[in-house]
Short mmCIF file of C-alpha atoms in Angstrom, two decimals:
data_model
loop_
_atom_site.label_atom_id
_atom_site.label_comp_id
_atom_site.label_asym_id
_atom_site.label_seq_id
_atom_site.Cartn_x
_atom_site.Cartn_y
_atom_site.Cartn_z
CA MET A 183 126.04 117.26 112.99
CA HIS A 184 124.71 118.31 109.63
CA SER A 185 126.17 115.30 107.83
CA ARG A 186 124.67 112.96 110.42
CA GLN A 187 121.24 114.50 109.93
CA SER A 188 121.61 114.18 106.13
CA LYS A 189 122.63 110.50 106.52
CA GLU A 190 119.61 109.83 108.72
CA LEU A 191 117.34 111.52 106.27
CA ASN A 192 118.73 109.36 103.42
CA GLU A 193 118.29 106.23 105.42
CA ASP A 194 114.72 107.12 106.39
CA CYS A 195 113.74 107.97 102.79
CA SER A 196 115.32 105.00 101.05
CA SER A 197 112.19 103.13 100.15
CA VAL A 198 109.30 103.42 97.74
CA LYS A 199 106.02 104.11 99.41
CA HIS A 200 103.04 102.22 97.98
CA ILE A 201 99.85 104.22 97.73
CA GLY A 202 96.62 102.46 96.88
CA VAL A 203 93.38 104.28 96.33
CA ILE A 204 90.21 102.13 96.51
CA VAL A 205 87.66 103.28 93.91
CA SER A 206 84.00 102.42 93.59
CA GLU A 207 81.32 102.78 90.92
CA GLY A 208 80.55 106.41 90.21
CA VAL A 209 83.95 107.79 90.99
CA ILE A 210 84.84 110.97 89.19
CA LEU A 211 87.82 110.47 87.04
CA ALA A 212 89.02 114.05 87.42
CA ASP A 213 89.27 113.61 91.18
CA LEU A 214 91.46 110.47 90.70
CA ALA A 215 93.69 112.30 88.27
CA GLU A 216 94.29 115.11 90.72
CA ILE A 217 95.30 112.60 93.40
CA ALA A 218 97.59 110.71 91.01
CA GLU A 219 99.22 113.88 89.90
CA VAL A 220 100.20 114.80 93.50
CA PHE A 221 102.04 111.49 93.96
CA PHE A 222 103.54 111.69 90.48
CA VAL A 223 105.08 115.15 91.21
CA ALA A 224 106.24 113.99 94.61
CA ASP A 225 107.82 110.86 93.12
CA LYS A 226 109.71 112.98 90.54
CA MET A 227 110.92 115.43 93.21
CA LEU A 228 112.12 112.57 95.48
CA SER A 229 113.80 110.79 92.57
CA SER A 230 115.75 113.90 91.70
CA MET A 231 116.83 114.47 95.32
CA PHE A 232 117.73 110.90 96.30
CA SER A 233 119.26 108.24 94.13
CA GLN A 234 118.27 105.00 95.85
CA GLY A 235 114.74 103.70 95.35
CA ASN A 236 112.73 106.56 96.72
CA GLY A 237 109.33 107.88 95.88
CA TYR A 238 105.82 106.66 95.42
CA HIS A 239 104.11 103.89 93.54
CA PHE A 240 100.43 104.84 92.99
CA SER A 241 97.72 102.18 92.26
CA LEU A 242 94.03 102.32 91.75
CA LEU A 243 92.19 99.38 93.46
CA SER A 244 88.68 98.09 93.25
CA VAL A 245 86.79 95.29 95.00
CA ARG A 246 85.99 93.58 91.70
CA GLY A 247 89.32 94.31 90.03
CA GLU A 248 87.79 96.38 87.28
#
């Protein structure tokens, strides 16, 4: 049973999650850095635990593309 659960976990976690944060004028850069750091650490942890395309891709987005 344990090996079946591990296999299911590996199958469920076998993709990169894309995280986009929409920012606007006046955003505080330190707040964005904290958010990005959370996903950076999570990405590194998942990459070390699973070998097939797991983790997070973090992007900053804006309406004007600036």
